[in-house]
Every structure is written in C-alpha cells, then in structure tokens.
Short mmCIF file of N, CA and C and ligand atoms in Angstrom, two decimals:
data_model
loop_
_atom_site.label_atom_id
_atom_site.label_comp_id
_atom_site.label_asym_id
_atom_site.label_seq_id
_atom_site.Cartn_x
_atom_site.Cartn_y
_atom_site.Cartn_z
N MET G 53 -16.52 13.33 -8.91
CA MET G 53 -16.31 14.05 -7.34
C MET G 53 -15.41 12.55 -6.41
N PRO G 54 -14.42 14.26 -6.13
CA PRO G 54 -13.59 13.51 -5.16
C PRO G 54 -14.42 12.69 -3.35
N ASP G 55 -14.40 11.64 -3.06
CA ASP G 55 -14.49 10.99 -1.43
C ASP G 55 -13.44 11.69 -0.97
N PRO G 56 -13.81 12.83 -0.15
CA PRO G 56 -12.95 12.87 0.68
C PRO G 56 -11.91 12.06 1.70
N THR G 57 -13.24 10.86 2.41
CA THR G 57 -12.15 9.72 3.49
C THR G 57 -12.25 9.10 2.99
N CYS G 58 -11.73 8.96 0.81
CA CYS G 58 -11.24 7.85 0.58
C CYS G 58 -9.87 8.09 -0.11
N ILE G 59 -9.19 6.79 0.42
CA ILE G 59 -7.82 6.61 0.07
C ILE G 59 -7.24 6.51 -0.69
N PHE G 60 -7.65 6.40 -2.37
CA PHE G 60 -7.89 5.90 -3.10
C PHE G 60 -7.09 7.60 -3.92
N CYS G 61 -8.94 8.59 -3.72
CA CYS G 61 -9.47 9.89 -4.18
C CYS G 61 -7.81 10.06 -3.31
N LYS G 62 -7.72 10.62 -2.67
CA LYS G 62 -6.24 11.43 -2.06
C LYS G 62 -4.79 11.22 -2.78
N ILE G 63 -4.89 9.94 -3.00
CA ILE G 63 -3.35 8.63 -4.14
C ILE G 63 -3.60 9.35 -5.63
N VAL G 64 -4.76 10.00 -5.79
CA VAL G 64 -5.75 10.30 -7.19
C VAL G 64 -5.70 11.63 -6.80
N ALA G 65 -5.06 12.78 -6.02
CA ALA G 65 -5.01 14.49 -5.87
C ALA G 65 -3.55 14.29 -5.77
N GLY G 66 -2.81 12.92 -5.44
CA GLY G 66 -1.09 13.31 -4.48
C GLY G 66 -1.39 14.12 -2.87
N GLU G 67 -2.55 13.41 -1.97
CA GLU G 67 -2.13 14.02 -0.84
C GLU G 67 -1.24 12.84 -0.10
N ILE G 68 -1.86 11.78 -0.95
CA ILE G 68 -0.45 10.56 0.32
C ILE G 68 0.25 10.15 -1.24
N PRO G 69 1.50 9.50 -0.83
CA PRO G 69 1.94 9.05 -1.65
C PRO G 69 1.94 7.64 -2.32
N ALA G 70 2.56 7.13 -3.40
CA ALA G 70 1.81 6.02 -4.41
C ALA G 70 2.38 6.08 -5.05
N ILE G 71 3.34 5.17 -5.74
CA ILE G 71 4.56 4.49 -6.28
C ILE G 71 3.90 4.17 -7.45
N ARG G 72 3.71 4.84 -7.85
CA ARG G 72 2.91 5.26 -9.61
C ARG G 72 3.78 4.97 -10.66
N VAL G 73 3.25 4.07 -11.54
CA VAL G 73 3.82 3.64 -13.08
C VAL G 73 3.34 4.27 -13.78
N HIS G 74 2.13 4.74 -13.59
CA HIS G 74 1.08 5.18 -15.31
C HIS G 74 0.29 6.04 -15.03
N GLU G 75 -0.48 7.39 -15.83
CA GLU G 75 -1.22 7.93 -15.71
C GLU G 75 -2.06 8.86 -16.87
N ASP G 76 -3.03 8.76 -17.28
CA ASP G 76 -3.34 9.28 -18.05
C ASP G 76 -4.75 9.77 -17.54
N ASP G 77 -5.77 10.82 -18.35
CA ASP G 77 -6.41 11.69 -18.28
C ASP G 77 -7.24 11.22 -17.43
N ARG G 78 -8.00 9.36 -17.57
CA ARG G 78 -8.73 9.22 -17.07
C ARG G 78 -8.12 8.06 -15.74
N THR G 79 -7.24 7.60 -15.63
CA THR G 79 -6.85 6.70 -14.85
C THR G 79 -5.41 6.59 -14.39
N ILE G 80 -4.88 6.42 -13.09
CA ILE G 80 -3.66 6.24 -13.30
C ILE G 80 -3.49 4.60 -12.16
N ALA G 81 -1.77 3.78 -12.46
CA ALA G 81 -1.75 2.80 -12.06
C ALA G 81 -0.19 2.64 -11.26
N PHE G 82 -0.85 1.85 -10.01
CA PHE G 82 0.55 2.74 -8.75
C PHE G 82 0.15 1.12 -8.25
N MET G 83 1.47 0.94 -7.28
CA MET G 83 2.25 -0.66 -6.93
C MET G 83 1.06 -0.59 -5.84
N ASP G 84 0.78 -1.82 -5.28
CA ASP G 84 0.11 -2.28 -4.13
C ASP G 84 1.38 -2.05 -2.56
N ILE G 85 0.87 -1.58 -1.64
CA ILE G 85 1.75 -1.73 -1.17
C ILE G 85 2.06 -2.49 0.23
N ASN G 86 0.35 -4.00 -0.86
CA ASN G 86 0.76 -5.40 0.32
C ASN G 86 0.37 -5.82 -0.86
N PRO G 87 1.59 -6.64 -1.91
CA PRO G 87 2.12 -6.82 -2.21
C PRO G 87 1.49 -8.49 -2.40
N ALA G 88 0.58 -9.09 -2.99
CA ALA G 88 0.53 -10.25 -3.18
C ALA G 88 1.12 -10.96 -3.83
N ASN G 89 2.31 -10.58 -5.14
CA ASN G 89 2.99 -10.81 -5.02
C ASN G 89 4.35 -9.46 -5.87
N PRO G 90 5.48 -10.09 -6.58
CA PRO G 90 5.76 -9.45 -6.38
C PRO G 90 5.22 -8.33 -7.72
N GLY G 91 5.98 -6.98 -7.82
CA GLY G 91 4.90 -6.78 -9.67
C GLY G 91 3.42 -6.30 -9.11
N HIS G 92 3.01 -6.91 -8.10
CA HIS G 92 1.52 -5.97 -8.24
C HIS G 92 0.81 -4.52 -7.77
N VAL G 93 0.06 -4.45 -9.48
CA VAL G 93 0.04 -3.11 -9.52
C VAL G 93 -1.90 -2.54 -9.59
N LEU G 94 -2.02 -1.74 -9.10
CA LEU G 94 -3.55 -1.30 -9.19
C LEU G 94 -4.06 -0.47 -10.01
N VAL G 95 -5.16 -0.77 -11.37
CA VAL G 95 -5.22 0.63 -11.78
C VAL G 95 -6.91 0.88 -11.36
N VAL G 96 -6.71 3.07 -11.86
CA VAL G 96 -7.88 2.89 -10.64
C VAL G 96 -8.51 4.14 -11.58
N PRO G 97 -10.10 4.40 -11.91
CA PRO G 97 -10.56 5.64 -12.68
C PRO G 97 -9.99 7.40 -11.58
N ARG G 98 -9.51 7.92 -11.92
CA ARG G 98 -9.26 9.16 -10.93
C ARG G 98 -10.79 9.25 -10.17
N GLY G 99 -11.72 9.13 -11.00
CA GLY G 99 -13.17 9.65 -10.70
C GLY G 99 -13.72 8.25 -9.28
N HIS G 100 -14.39 8.99 -8.72
CA HIS G 100 -14.51 8.29 -7.51
C HIS G 100 -15.65 7.91 -7.57
N ALA G 101 -15.63 6.25 -7.08
CA ALA G 101 -16.84 5.54 -8.20
C ALA G 101 -16.62 4.52 -7.06
N PRO G 102 -17.51 3.97 -5.72
CA PRO G 102 -17.17 3.33 -5.50
C PRO G 102 -17.00 1.70 -5.78
N ASP G 103 -18.17 1.07 -6.66
CA ASP G 103 -16.90 -0.26 -7.42
C ASP G 103 -17.86 -0.58 -8.24
N LEU G 104 -17.19 -1.63 -9.36
CA LEU G 104 -18.62 -2.02 -10.75
C LEU G 104 -19.86 -1.11 -10.48
N TYR G 105 -20.31 -1.69 -9.73
CA TYR G 105 -21.76 -0.91 -10.37
C TYR G 105 -21.80 0.31 -10.35
N ALA G 106 -20.94 1.16 -9.77
CA ALA G 106 -21.12 2.36 -9.69
C ALA G 106 -20.13 2.62 -11.54
N MET G 107 -19.72 2.40 -11.58
CA MET G 107 -18.65 2.71 -12.41
C MET G 107 -19.19 3.34 -14.01
N PRO G 108 -18.87 4.82 -14.29
CA PRO G 108 -19.48 5.46 -15.48
C PRO G 108 -18.95 4.79 -17.27
N ALA G 109 -19.42 4.35 -18.09
CA ALA G 109 -19.58 3.49 -19.39
C ALA G 109 -17.54 3.44 -19.25
N ASP G 110 -17.09 5.36 -19.41
CA ASP G 110 -15.87 5.72 -19.80
C ASP G 110 -14.86 5.49 -19.15
N ASP G 111 -15.03 5.80 -17.93
CA ASP G 111 -14.22 5.25 -17.04
C ASP G 111 -13.69 4.12 -17.08
N LEU G 112 -15.20 3.11 -16.82
CA LEU G 112 -14.98 1.72 -17.51
C LEU G 112 -13.30 1.07 -17.82
N ALA G 113 -13.72 1.61 -19.29
CA ALA G 113 -13.44 1.35 -20.59
C ALA G 113 -11.86 1.95 -19.88
N ALA G 114 -12.25 3.13 -19.73
CA ALA G 114 -10.44 3.46 -19.44
C ALA G 114 -9.15 2.44 -18.95
N CYS G 115 -10.35 2.44 -17.01
CA CYS G 115 -9.33 1.44 -17.10
C CYS G 115 -9.17 -0.11 -17.37
N ALA G 116 -10.26 -0.51 -18.39
CA ALA G 116 -9.38 -1.93 -18.88
C ALA G 116 -8.24 -1.91 -19.60
N LEU G 117 -9.11 -0.58 -20.78
CA LEU G 117 -7.02 -0.44 -21.68
C LEU G 117 -6.12 -0.26 -20.66
N THR G 118 -6.53 0.44 -19.61
CA THR G 118 -5.34 1.02 -19.25
C THR G 118 -4.66 -0.64 -18.06
N ALA G 119 -5.55 -1.40 -17.80
CA ALA G 119 -5.17 -2.73 -17.28
C ALA G 119 -4.31 -3.63 -18.16
N GLN G 120 -5.34 -3.88 -19.68
CA GLN G 120 -3.98 -3.76 -20.56
C GLN G 120 -2.61 -3.91 -20.58
N ARG G 121 -2.40 -2.56 -21.14
CA ARG G 121 -1.33 -2.47 -20.97
C ARG G 121 -0.08 -1.98 -19.88
N VAL G 122 -1.04 -2.75 -19.09
CA VAL G 122 0.32 -2.55 -17.39
C VAL G 122 -0.30 -4.00 -17.47
N ALA G 123 -0.51 -4.35 -17.92
CA ALA G 123 -0.59 -6.24 -17.32
C ALA G 123 -0.03 -6.78 -18.40
N ARG G 124 0.75 -6.07 -20.40
CA ARG G 124 1.16 -6.29 -21.08
C ARG G 124 3.12 -6.20 -20.23
N ALA G 125 2.73 -4.90 -19.79
CA ALA G 125 4.17 -4.19 -19.42
C ALA G 125 4.45 -5.21 -17.60
N VAL G 126 4.12 -5.13 -16.79
CA VAL G 126 4.36 -6.55 -16.47
C VAL G 126 4.95 -7.85 -16.75
N ARG G 127 4.60 -8.39 -17.67
CA ARG G 127 4.51 -9.34 -18.12
C ARG G 127 5.68 -9.20 -18.60
N ARG G 128 6.44 -8.42 -18.88
CA ARG G 128 7.26 -8.24 -20.11
C ARG G 128 8.72 -7.83 -18.87
N ALA G 129 8.25 -6.86 -17.70
CA ALA G 129 9.23 -6.74 -16.77
C ALA G 129 9.05 -7.99 -15.55
N VAL G 130 8.53 -8.04 -15.65
CA VAL G 130 8.42 -9.18 -14.29
C VAL G 130 8.21 -10.44 -14.54
N THR G 131 8.10 -10.93 -15.77
CA THR G 131 8.56 -11.96 -16.21
C THR G 131 7.61 -13.38 -15.52
N PRO G 132 6.23 -12.98 -15.12
CA PRO G 132 5.55 -14.22 -14.27
C PRO G 132 5.32 -15.23 -15.33
N GLU G 133 4.55 -16.14 -14.39
CA GLU G 133 3.69 -17.17 -15.43
C GLU G 133 2.66 -17.28 -15.81
N GLY G 134 2.53 -16.26 -15.01
CA GLY G 134 0.62 -15.92 -15.51
C GLY G 134 0.11 -14.66 -15.10
N VAL G 135 -1.02 -14.01 -15.40
CA VAL G 135 -1.40 -12.93 -14.82
C VAL G 135 -2.31 -12.79 -14.46
N ASN G 136 -2.69 -12.51 -13.53
CA ASN G 136 -4.71 -11.93 -12.67
C ASN G 136 -4.90 -11.44 -12.90
N LEU G 137 -5.86 -10.30 -14.30
CA LEU G 137 -6.49 -9.40 -13.34
C LEU G 137 -7.97 -9.96 -11.91
N VAL G 138 -7.23 -8.62 -11.66
CA VAL G 138 -8.78 -9.25 -10.10
C VAL G 138 -9.42 -8.01 -9.15
N GLN G 139 -10.47 -8.95 -9.77
CA GLN G 139 -11.89 -6.92 -9.72
C GLN G 139 -12.77 -6.94 -7.70
N ALA G 140 -12.56 -7.06 -7.31
CA ALA G 140 -13.75 -7.08 -6.38
C ALA G 140 -15.28 -6.08 -5.68
N ASN G 141 -15.69 -6.37 -5.17
CA ASN G 141 -16.52 -5.84 -5.23
C ASN G 141 -17.55 -6.81 -4.02
N GLY G 142 -17.77 -5.59 -3.01
CA GLY G 142 -18.61 -5.79 -1.43
C GLY G 142 -17.52 -7.13 -0.39
N PRO G 143 -17.82 -7.01 0.81
CA PRO G 143 -17.37 -7.83 1.17
C PRO G 143 -17.61 -8.88 1.29
N GLY G 144 -17.98 -9.61 1.00
CA GLY G 144 -18.12 -11.32 0.30
C GLY G 144 -17.18 -11.57 -0.81
N ALA G 145 -16.21 -9.69 -0.73
CA ALA G 145 -15.35 -10.29 -2.81
C ALA G 145 -14.78 -10.14 -1.59
N ALA G 146 -13.98 -10.14 -0.08
CA ALA G 146 -12.66 -8.66 -0.22
C ALA G 146 -12.52 -6.96 -0.90
N GLN G 147 -13.30 -7.09 -1.59
CA GLN G 147 -13.09 -5.06 -1.02
C GLN G 147 -12.70 -4.56 0.42
N SER G 148 -11.62 -3.96 0.17
CA SER G 148 -11.16 -3.29 1.49
C SER G 148 -11.22 -2.02 1.59
N VAL G 149 -11.16 -1.18 -0.02
CA VAL G 149 -11.50 -0.51 -0.49
C VAL G 149 -12.30 0.63 -1.27
N MET G 150 -13.34 1.55 -1.38
CA MET G 150 -14.22 1.20 -1.73
C MET G 150 -14.27 2.54 -2.66
N HIS G 151 -13.40 2.51 -3.63
CA HIS G 151 -12.82 3.72 -5.08
C HIS G 151 -11.86 2.02 -5.74
N PHE G 152 -12.85 2.18 -6.73
CA PHE G 152 -13.11 0.67 -8.01
C PHE G 152 -11.57 1.08 -8.20
N HIS G 153 -11.39 -0.14 -8.15
CA HIS G 153 -10.05 -0.42 -8.26
C HIS G 153 -9.56 -2.39 -8.94
N VAL G 154 -9.33 -2.05 -10.64
CA VAL G 154 -8.47 -3.47 -10.64
C VAL G 154 -6.84 -4.03 -10.39
N HIS G 155 -6.99 -5.31 -9.59
CA HIS G 155 -5.82 -5.90 -9.50
C HIS G 155 -5.20 -6.15 -10.85
N VAL G 156 -3.74 -5.78 -11.26
CA VAL G 156 -2.85 -6.34 -11.55
C VAL G 156 -2.27 -6.77 -11.52
N LEU G 157 -1.48 -8.73 -11.50
CA LEU G 157 -1.52 -9.87 -10.44
C LEU G 157 -0.47 -10.16 -11.01
N PRO G 158 0.76 -10.52 -10.97
CA PRO G 158 1.13 -11.61 -11.46
C PRO G 158 0.89 -12.77 -11.20
N ARG G 159 1.55 -14.06 -11.55
CA ARG G 159 1.69 -15.37 -10.63
C ARG G 159 2.34 -15.96 -11.41
N PHE G 160 2.92 -17.05 -10.14
CA PHE G 160 3.80 -18.02 -10.48
C PHE G 160 3.13 -19.65 -9.87
N GLN G 161 3.79 -19.91 -10.93
CA GLN G 161 2.89 -21.21 -10.68
C GLN G 161 3.59 -21.97 -9.28
N GLY G 162 2.59 -22.35 -8.21
CA GLY G 162 2.73 -23.42 -6.92
C GLY G 162 2.45 -21.59 -6.19
N ASP G 163 2.52 -20.95 -5.73
CA ASP G 163 2.28 -19.90 -5.61
C ASP G 163 1.17 -19.81 -4.66
N ASP G 164 -0.15 -21.15 -5.18
CA ASP G 164 -0.40 -21.27 -4.09
C ASP G 164 -1.57 -20.32 -3.34
N LEU G 165 -1.62 -18.93 -4.44
CA LEU G 165 -2.45 -17.58 -3.98
C LEU G 165 -3.70 -17.57 -3.79
N LYS G 166 -4.85 -17.57 -2.90
CA LYS G 166 -6.01 -17.75 -3.13
C LYS G 166 -6.42 -15.90 -3.58
N LEU G 167 -8.22 -17.23 -3.94
CA LEU G 167 -9.16 -15.14 -4.45
C LEU G 167 -8.83 -14.57 -2.96
N ASN G 168 -9.43 -14.77 -2.23
CA ASN G 168 -9.52 -13.39 -0.93
C ASN G 168 -7.83 -13.28 0.31
N TRP G 169 -6.82 -12.53 -0.69
CA TRP G 169 -6.03 -12.96 -0.33
C TRP G 169 -5.36 -12.31 1.36
N GLY G 170 -4.45 -12.86 1.96
CA GLY G 170 -4.64 -11.92 2.90
C GLY G 170 -3.38 -10.35 2.83
N LEU G 171 -3.62 -9.13 3.47
CA LEU G 171 -2.92 -7.84 3.67
C LEU G 171 -1.56 -8.20 4.17
N THR G 172 -0.40 -8.30 3.52
CA THR G 172 0.96 -8.11 4.11
C THR G 172 1.76 -7.54 3.84
N PRO G 173 2.41 -6.15 4.64
CA PRO G 173 2.64 -5.17 3.57
C PRO G 173 4.60 -5.90 3.04
N GLY G 174 4.93 -5.03 2.00
CA GLY G 174 5.94 -5.62 1.49
C GLY G 174 6.91 -4.13 1.54
N ASP G 175 8.05 -4.84 0.92
CA ASP G 175 8.59 -4.29 1.36
C ASP G 175 9.07 -2.80 -0.20
N LEU G 176 9.34 -1.38 1.14
CA LEU G 176 9.09 -0.70 -0.47
C LEU G 176 10.32 -0.09 -1.70
N GLU G 177 11.22 -0.20 -0.78
CA GLU G 177 12.60 -0.18 -1.61
C GLU G 177 12.46 -1.87 -3.15
N ALA G 178 12.04 -2.48 -2.60
CA ALA G 178 12.23 -3.99 -3.75
C ALA G 178 10.38 -3.98 -4.18
N ILE G 179 9.68 -3.10 -3.34
CA ILE G 179 7.88 -2.70 -4.60
C ILE G 179 9.13 -1.44 -5.51
N SER G 180 9.59 -0.46 -5.01
CA SER G 180 10.40 0.85 -5.50
C SER G 180 11.38 0.52 -7.00
N GLU G 181 11.70 -1.17 -7.31
CA GLU G 181 13.03 -0.97 -8.20
C GLU G 181 11.66 -2.24 -9.08
N MET G 182 10.70 -3.06 -8.01
CA MET G 182 9.52 -3.53 -8.70
C MET G 182 8.76 -2.27 -10.41
N ALA G 183 8.92 -0.69 -9.07
CA ALA G 183 8.04 -0.20 -10.17
C ALA G 183 8.66 0.49 -11.33
N GLU G 184 9.80 0.89 -11.20
CA GLU G 184 10.78 1.37 -12.50
C GLU G 184 10.86 0.46 -13.64
N LYS G 185 11.30 -1.44 -12.99
CA LYS G 185 11.38 -1.53 -14.55
C LYS G 185 10.04 -2.24 -14.54
N ILE G 186 8.56 -1.40 -14.60
CA ILE G 186 7.78 -1.80 -14.89
C ILE G 186 7.51 -0.13 -16.06
N ARG G 187 7.52 0.82 -15.60
CA ARG G 187 7.45 2.21 -15.82
C ARG G 187 8.51 2.16 -17.57
N ASP G 188 9.56 1.18 -16.82
CA ASP G 188 10.83 1.11 -18.52
C ASP G 188 9.90 0.45 -19.17
N ALA G 189 9.31 -0.81 -18.95
CA ALA G 189 8.37 -1.48 -19.99
C ALA G 189 7.14 -0.55 -20.55
N MET G 190 6.48 -0.06 -19.49
CA MET G 190 5.42 0.84 -20.54
C MET G 190 5.99 1.38 -21.46
N ALA G 191 7.28 2.38 -21.41
CA ALA G 191 7.99 3.16 -22.16
C ALA G 191 7.92 2.46 -23.11
N ALA G 192 8.61 1.40 -23.47
CA ALA G 192 8.97 0.76 -24.50
C ALA G 192 7.73 -0.03 -25.24
N SER G 193 6.23 -0.31 -24.08
CA SER G 193 5.59 -1.00 -25.23
C SER G 193 4.69 0.20 -25.20
N ASP G 194 4.32 1.24 -25.21
CA ASP G 194 4.05 2.32 -25.41
C ASP G 194 4.77 2.46 -26.96
N ALA G 195 5.95 2.11 -27.19
CA ALA G 195 6.66 2.25 -28.12
C ALA G 195 6.22 1.90 -29.35
N THR G 196 5.83 0.60 -28.71
CA THR G 196 5.39 -0.81 -30.66
C THR G 196 3.68 -0.14 -30.30
P1 5GP B 329 -9.08 -4.68 -2.34
O1 5GP B 329 -8.88 -6.28 -1.30
O2 5GP B 329 -10.19 -3.97 -2.50
O3 5GP B 329 -9.39 -5.32 -3.99
O4 5GP B 329 -7.72 -4.10 -2.55
C1 5GP B 329 -7.39 -2.74 -2.66
C2 5GP B 329 -5.81 -2.78 -2.42
O5 5GP B 329 -5.56 -2.18 -2.14
C3 5GP B 329 -5.40 -4.55 -1.64
O6 5GP B 329 -3.75 -5.19 -2.33
C4 5GP B 329 -4.05 -3.03 -0.39
O7 5GP B 329 -3.20 -3.60 -0.24
C5 5GP B 329 -4.21 -1.41 -1.71
N1 5GP B 329 -3.71 -0.33 -0.20
C6 5GP B 329 -4.69 -0.28 0.11
N2 5GP B 329 -4.70 1.45 0.49
C7 5GP B 329 -3.47 0.89 0.04
C8 5GP B 329 -2.62 2.24 -0.08
O8 5GP B 329 -2.25 3.45 1.23
N3 5GP B 329 -1.54 2.17 -0.62
C9 5GP B 329 -1.23 1.41 -1.61
N4 5GP B 329 -0.48 1.29 -2.66
N5 5GP B 329 -2.66 0.79 -1.60
C10 5GP B 329 -3.58 0.32 -0.45
ZN1 ZN B 330 -12.22 7.89 -4.49
#
C-alpha cells in the first residue's frame, strides 16, 4: 500500500522523477540525488515499508538480490576501490526517508566517508552520465 506522504512511493509510482538504473516486479534502483560518491545508487522495494523491521521477507530478499546486481554493475561501470551497502533504520542511524532503502555506495581509498555523511546535492548531468554507464553494465551483467 503506497504511503501518500512518502517520496520514494512517489518515485516508484512515477509521480516524481528519478534517474532509474533498474526495475523489476518488486524493486527499483535509482541514482541518489545527493551522491556521497559518484555512482551512488538506492535500491528500494516497490511496496512501502518504513524500515528493516517492517520489511516482508519476499521484498527484503528481492532488495538483497537487486543490491547485488547493482553493486556488480557499479563495480564494472564506476571502477571504485570498494562498495559499501548501507541501510539505515531510525534517526540515530541517520535515516532521512522512511521507505526502506539500501545504499549502494562506491568507495575510494582516502574518500574519508563516515556513516552519517551529510547530504550535498549532486550535479544532475554528472549523475545522469553515471546512470547511463551503470545501466549499460546492468545490461552486460544480465547477459552473464
Ligand atoms: P537515508 O538518509 O534515509 O539513509 O537515505 C535517504 C537518501 O535518499 C539520501 O541519500 C538522499 O539523498 C536520498 N533522497 C532523498 N530524497 C530523494 C529524491 O527525491 N530523489 C532521489 N533520487 N534521492 C533522494
Ligand atoms: Zn514509501
């Protein structure tokens, strides 16, 4: 059941724009508009659940598989030195959107990224270019 006040439900429904890199029956993945590093992607279930505690098993499993596929594509497209999956629950964990999501976060040695990174708007053109590369890599990894 979508939550009418939830920004990610609106993205899932196509009511507000997002730069998507993947979609399937249960999940979508789109570029974070405040990328902590280039190639930062969010994986979300289509169904609304505020956090990990509330996630139905099928959607949780689907998000894990999508996160793996996106991480592989990010590794191929962005060639980072590492990738973190980050998933926040509650204000102490810096959760700012109450619709479950997994951050696929490219990492570089010396980037000095801390868990509660601040939100800084990214350049839309650069984010779109990164998305194009990740989409191409998703297609390539679909083939293998
Ligand atoms: P959290 O802080 O809850 O772990 O992560 C929420 C993420 O959602 C943040 O990284 C933030 O940049 C991202 N975000 C918030 N609103 C939007 C939006 O409207 N579009 C996109 N693409 N990302 C968003
Ligand atoms: Zn929602």
